[in-house]
Coordinates of C-alpha atoms in Angstrom, one line a residue:
M1 CA 90.9 56.7 48.8
N2 CA 93.3 56.0 46.0
N3 CA 95.6 58.9 45.4
N4 CA 97.3 57.8 42.2
S5 CA 95.6 60.5 40.1
M6 CA 95.6 63.0 42.9
G7 CA 97.3 65.8 41.1
R8 CA 98.8 68.6 43.2
N9 CA 95.8 69.3 45.5
P10 CA 94.3 66.4 47.4
V11 CA 90.5 66.8 47.7
G12 CA 88.5 65.4 50.6
G13 CA 86.1 66.2 53.4
H14 CA 85.4 66.3 57.1
V15 CA 84.4 62.8 58.2
P16 CA 82.4 61.5 61.2
V17 CA 84.4 59.3 63.6
A18 CA 82.0 58.4 66.3
G19 CA 82.4 54.6 66.8
G20 CA 85.9 54.5 65.5
L21 CA 88.5 56.9 64.1
A22 CA 89.7 54.4 61.5
S23 CA 86.8 52.0 61.2
V24 CA 84.1 54.6 60.8
G25 CA 86.1 57.7 59.6
L26 CA 88.1 56.0 56.9
A27 CA 85.2 53.9 55.7
Y28 CA 83.2 57.2 55.2
A29 CA 86.2 58.8 53.5
R30 CA 86.5 55.9 51.0
E31 CA 82.8 56.0 50.2
M32 CA 83.0 59.8 49.4
G33 CA 86.2 59.4 47.3
A34 CA 88.3 61.5 49.7
E35 CA 92.0 62.0 49.1
A36 CA 92.3 64.0 52.3
V37 CA 90.4 63.9 55.6
Q38 CA 89.5 66.1 58.6
V39 CA 88.3 64.8 61.9
F40 CA 87.3 65.9 65.4
V41 CA 89.2 64.3 68.3
A42 CA 86.8 65.7 70.9
N43 CA 83.2 66.9 71.1
P44 CA 83.4 70.1 68.9
R45 CA 80.8 71.9 71.2
G46 CA 82.3 70.9 74.6
W47 CA 85.5 71.1 76.7
A48 CA 86.0 67.4 77.3
T49 CA 89.5 66.0 76.3
P50 CA 89.0 62.3 75.6
V51 CA 92.0 60.0 75.6
G52 CA 91.1 58.2 72.3
N53 CA 91.6 54.6 71.3
P54 CA 95.3 53.7 70.7
A55 CA 94.3 50.8 68.4
Q56 CA 92.1 53.0 66.3
D57 CA 94.8 55.7 66.3
E58 CA 97.4 53.3 65.0
L59 CA 95.1 52.0 62.3
F60 CA 94.2 55.5 61.2
R61 CA 97.8 56.7 61.1
E62 CA 99.0 53.6 59.3
A63 CA 96.2 53.7 56.7
C64 CA 96.8 57.4 56.0
A65 CA 100.5 56.9 55.7
A66 CA 100.2 53.9 53.4
E67 CA 97.7 55.6 51.1
G68 CA 99.2 59.1 51.1
I69 CA 96.2 60.6 52.7
P70 CA 96.9 64.0 54.5
A71 CA 94.8 64.2 57.7
Y72 CA 93.8 67.2 59.8
V73 CA 92.1 67.8 63.1
H74 CA 89.6 70.5 63.7
A75 CA 89.7 71.9 67.3
P76 CA 86.5 72.5 69.2
Y77 CA 84.4 75.5 68.4
L78 CA 84.3 76.9 72.0
I79 CA 88.0 77.8 71.9
N80 CA 88.5 81.6 72.1
F81 CA 91.8 83.0 73.2
G82 CA 90.4 86.5 72.9
S83 CA 87.8 85.9 75.6
H84 CA 87.5 88.3 78.5
T85 CA 86.5 85.4 80.7
E86 CA 89.6 83.8 82.3
A87 CA 88.0 80.4 82.6
T88 CA 87.3 80.4 78.8
A89 CA 90.9 81.4 78.0
L90 CA 92.3 78.7 80.3
K91 CA 89.9 76.0 79.0
S92 CA 90.9 77.1 75.5
V93 CA 94.6 76.3 76.3
E94 CA 93.7 72.8 77.6
S95 CA 91.4 72.1 74.7
L96 CA 93.9 73.2 72.0
R97 CA 96.8 71.4 73.6
H98 CA 94.7 68.2 73.6
S99 CA 93.9 68.6 69.9
L100 CA 97.5 69.2 69.1
R101 CA 98.7 66.1 71.0
R102 CA 96.0 63.9 69.6
A103 CA 96.8 65.2 66.1
R104 CA 100.4 64.0 66.6
A105 CA 99.2 60.7 67.8
I106 CA 97.1 60.0 64.7
G107 CA 99.7 61.5 62.3
A108 CA 97.7 64.6 61.4
L109 CA 99.5 67.4 59.6
G110 CA 97.7 70.3 61.1
V111 CA 95.1 71.4 63.7
V112 CA 92.6 74.0 62.6
V113 CA 91.4 76.5 65.2
H114 CA 89.1 79.4 64.8
T115 CA 90.6 82.8 65.4
G116 CA 88.0 83.9 67.9
S117 CA 86.6 87.3 69.2
A118 CA 87.6 90.1 71.5
T119 CA 84.7 89.7 73.9
G120 CA 83.5 91.9 76.8
G121 CA 84.0 95.1 74.9
R122 CA 87.7 95.0 75.2
P123 CA 90.1 96.6 72.7
R124 CA 91.7 94.3 70.1
E125 CA 95.1 95.1 71.6
A126 CA 94.1 93.4 74.9
A127 CA 92.8 90.4 73.1
Y128 CA 96.0 90.0 71.0
A129 CA 98.1 90.3 74.2
Q130 CA 96.1 87.5 75.7
I131 CA 96.4 85.4 72.5
R132 CA 100.2 85.9 72.7
E133 CA 100.2 84.9 76.4
H134 CA 98.3 81.7 76.0
M135 CA 98.8 80.5 72.4
L136 CA 102.5 81.2 71.9
P137 CA 103.6 78.7 74.6
L138 CA 101.5 76.0 72.8
L139 CA 103.3 76.8 69.5
D140 CA 106.7 76.6 71.3
E141 CA 105.7 73.0 72.5
L142 CA 105.6 71.8 68.9
T143 CA 109.2 70.6 68.7
H144 CA 108.9 67.1 67.3
D145 CA 109.4 66.3 63.7
D146 CA 105.9 64.8 63.5
D147 CA 104.1 67.6 65.4
P148 CA 101.2 69.3 63.5
F149 CA 101.1 72.9 62.3
L150 CA 98.6 75.2 64.1
L151 CA 96.3 76.5 61.3
L152 CA 94.4 79.7 62.0
E153 CA 90.9 79.8 60.4
S154 CA 89.4 83.2 60.0
T155 CA 85.7 83.8 60.7
A156 CA 82.8 85.2 58.7
G157 CA 83.2 88.5 60.5
Q158 CA 80.4 88.2 63.0
G159 CA 80.3 90.4 66.1
S160 CA 83.7 91.3 67.6
S161 CA 85.6 88.9 65.4
L162 CA 89.4 89.3 65.6
C163 CA 90.2 87.9 62.2
S164 CA 87.9 87.7 59.2
T165 CA 89.6 89.5 56.3
A166 CA 93.0 88.5 54.7
E167 CA 94.6 91.7 56.1
E168 CA 93.5 90.8 59.7
F169 CA 95.8 87.7 59.6
G170 CA 98.7 90.2 59.9
P171 CA 98.2 91.4 63.5
Y172 CA 97.3 87.9 64.6
F173 CA 100.5 86.5 63.1
D174 CA 102.5 89.4 64.7
A175 CA 101.0 88.6 68.1
L176 CA 102.4 85.1 67.7
D177 CA 105.8 86.3 66.5
R178 CA 105.0 84.8 63.1
H179 CA 105.9 81.4 64.6
P180 CA 107.3 78.8 62.1
M181 CA 104.6 76.3 63.2
L182 CA 101.8 78.7 62.4
G183 CA 99.8 78.4 59.2
I184 CA 96.4 79.3 57.7
C185 CA 93.3 77.3 56.9
L186 CA 91.4 79.4 54.4
D187 CA 87.6 78.9 54.5
T188 CA 86.2 80.1 51.2
C189 CA 82.7 80.7 52.7
H190 CA 84.1 82.6 55.6
I191 CA 86.4 84.9 53.6
F192 CA 83.6 85.6 51.1
A193 CA 81.2 86.4 53.9
A194 CA 83.8 88.7 55.3
G195 CA 83.8 90.8 52.1
H196 CA 86.4 89.2 49.7
D197 CA 84.4 88.7 46.5
L198 CA 85.7 85.4 45.2
A199 CA 82.9 85.3 42.7
E200 CA 84.0 88.2 40.6
P201 CA 86.5 87.4 37.8
G202 CA 90.0 87.4 39.3
G203 CA 88.5 87.7 42.8
T204 CA 90.0 84.5 44.1
K205 CA 93.5 85.4 42.8
Q206 CA 93.3 88.8 44.3
T207 CA 92.3 87.4 47.7
L208 CA 95.1 84.8 47.7
D209 CA 97.6 87.5 46.5
L210 CA 96.6 89.6 49.5
L211 CA 96.9 86.7 51.9
V212 CA 100.5 86.0 50.7
D213 CA 101.4 89.7 50.9
T214 CA 100.0 89.7 54.5
V215 CA 101.6 86.5 56.0
G216 CA 104.3 85.5 53.5
E217 CA 104.7 82.5 51.2
G218 CA 104.2 79.0 52.4
R219 CA 101.7 79.8 55.2
L220 CA 98.6 78.6 53.4
K221 CA 98.4 74.9 54.5
L222 CA 94.7 73.9 54.0
V223 CA 91.5 75.2 52.3
H224 CA 88.0 74.6 53.6
A225 CA 86.2 74.5 50.2
N226 CA 82.6 75.6 50.9
D227 CA 80.2 77.6 48.8
S228 CA 78.0 80.2 50.5
K229 CA 74.3 80.4 51.0
E230 CA 74.6 84.2 51.6
G231 CA 76.0 87.0 49.4
V232 CA 79.5 88.6 49.7
G233 CA 80.0 90.6 52.8
A234 CA 76.9 89.1 54.6
H235 CA 79.0 88.2 57.7
K236 CA 77.0 84.9 57.9
D237 CA 78.7 81.5 58.1
R238 CA 76.2 79.4 56.0
H239 CA 77.9 76.7 53.9
E240 CA 76.4 75.6 50.6
N241 CA 77.4 72.8 48.2
I242 CA 80.1 73.6 45.6
G243 CA 78.7 75.6 42.7
Q244 CA 75.2 75.9 44.2
G245 CA 75.9 79.1 46.2
H246 CA 76.9 82.7 45.7
I247 CA 80.6 81.9 45.2
G248 CA 80.1 79.5 42.2
R249 CA 82.2 77.0 40.3
D250 CA 84.5 79.4 38.5
A251 CA 86.0 80.7 41.8
F252 CA 86.9 77.2 42.9
A253 CA 88.4 76.4 39.5
E254 CA 90.5 79.6 39.8
L255 CA 91.6 78.4 43.3
F256 CA 93.5 75.5 41.7
T257 CA 95.6 77.8 39.5
H258 CA 97.2 80.0 42.1
P259 CA 100.9 79.5 43.0
A260 CA 100.0 79.7 46.8
M261 CA 97.9 76.6 46.4
E262 CA 100.7 74.4 45.3
G263 CA 100.2 71.1 47.1
V264 CA 97.5 72.5 49.5
P265 CA 94.7 70.0 50.2
L266 CA 91.0 71.0 50.1
I267 CA 88.5 69.8 52.6
T268 CA 84.7 70.2 52.1
E269 CA 82.3 71.0 55.0
T270 CA 79.2 71.1 52.9
P271 CA 75.5 70.0 53.4
G272 CA 73.9 66.9 52.1
G273 CA 75.5 64.1 54.1
K274 CA 77.6 61.4 52.4
E275 CA 76.0 61.8 49.0
G276 CA 76.4 65.6 49.0
H277 CA 80.0 65.3 50.2
A278 CA 80.8 62.7 47.5
A279 CA 79.3 65.0 44.8
D280 CA 81.3 68.0 46.0
V281 CA 84.5 66.0 46.1
A282 CA 83.8 64.7 42.6
L283 CA 83.1 68.2 41.3
L284 CA 86.3 69.7 42.9
K285 CA 88.3 66.9 41.3
E286 CA 86.8 67.8 37.9
L287 CA 87.6 71.5 38.4
R288 CA 91.1 70.5 39.5
E289 CA 91.6 68.8 36.1
L290 CA 90.3 71.8 34.3
G291 CA 92.8 74.0 36.2

């Protein structure tokens, strides 16, 4: 995890941490050549809010600080602030607050959360009102210098998704008063599945231009760099290894050249286990140098 030749965009991946945030997670990161890491601090498919291990937290935070490794937390998948079920909305508050607090404890720069859906056949306006009611107070709690940003990750556009295209970040940001601690995690597979054709020449630039026009400069904080097993506009979230899917290498090379990407880390969430992750990290580093 040596960052001396990092360039302007650290490249890394999501790492497993079962058995030890630092002992397992950072060892995996080193083996895949990661310059940035993303972790879960709770079961991604459950509501439990585990305390964590203070010794591992300290080791993780110190190692990331010493080696200049930006770290991020991915909040659980069940979170949906647009849910018509009150229990889900309230559990979402508890779960996201837990991820935000644990992120601060381990020195993470941001917490990634999916933007969710307007369930129960309700209009989007009702869902946005509920998002404002439950999510804005969490943002207002982020008052410490070392608190993480809350990073919204759009979906592939399945079902009653609230935010899948670049334009749809606009009303989501408006519902949260465009809070200063609010940012974006752009998933290349998701945005491609939602209909933004990153694969066509200039498509990546056009998408990032639209994103900046929608939410303003400086809001893009993280990229999930994933190719797609499905074609553009398929509304299916199926990740593929870099350059082996429908998005292709050229789009990722183009990503590195956009002004909005200045200093923004890339995290892979691709198939293939450690070897697949290491190959994707190496390829992204190669494309970064070409850019």
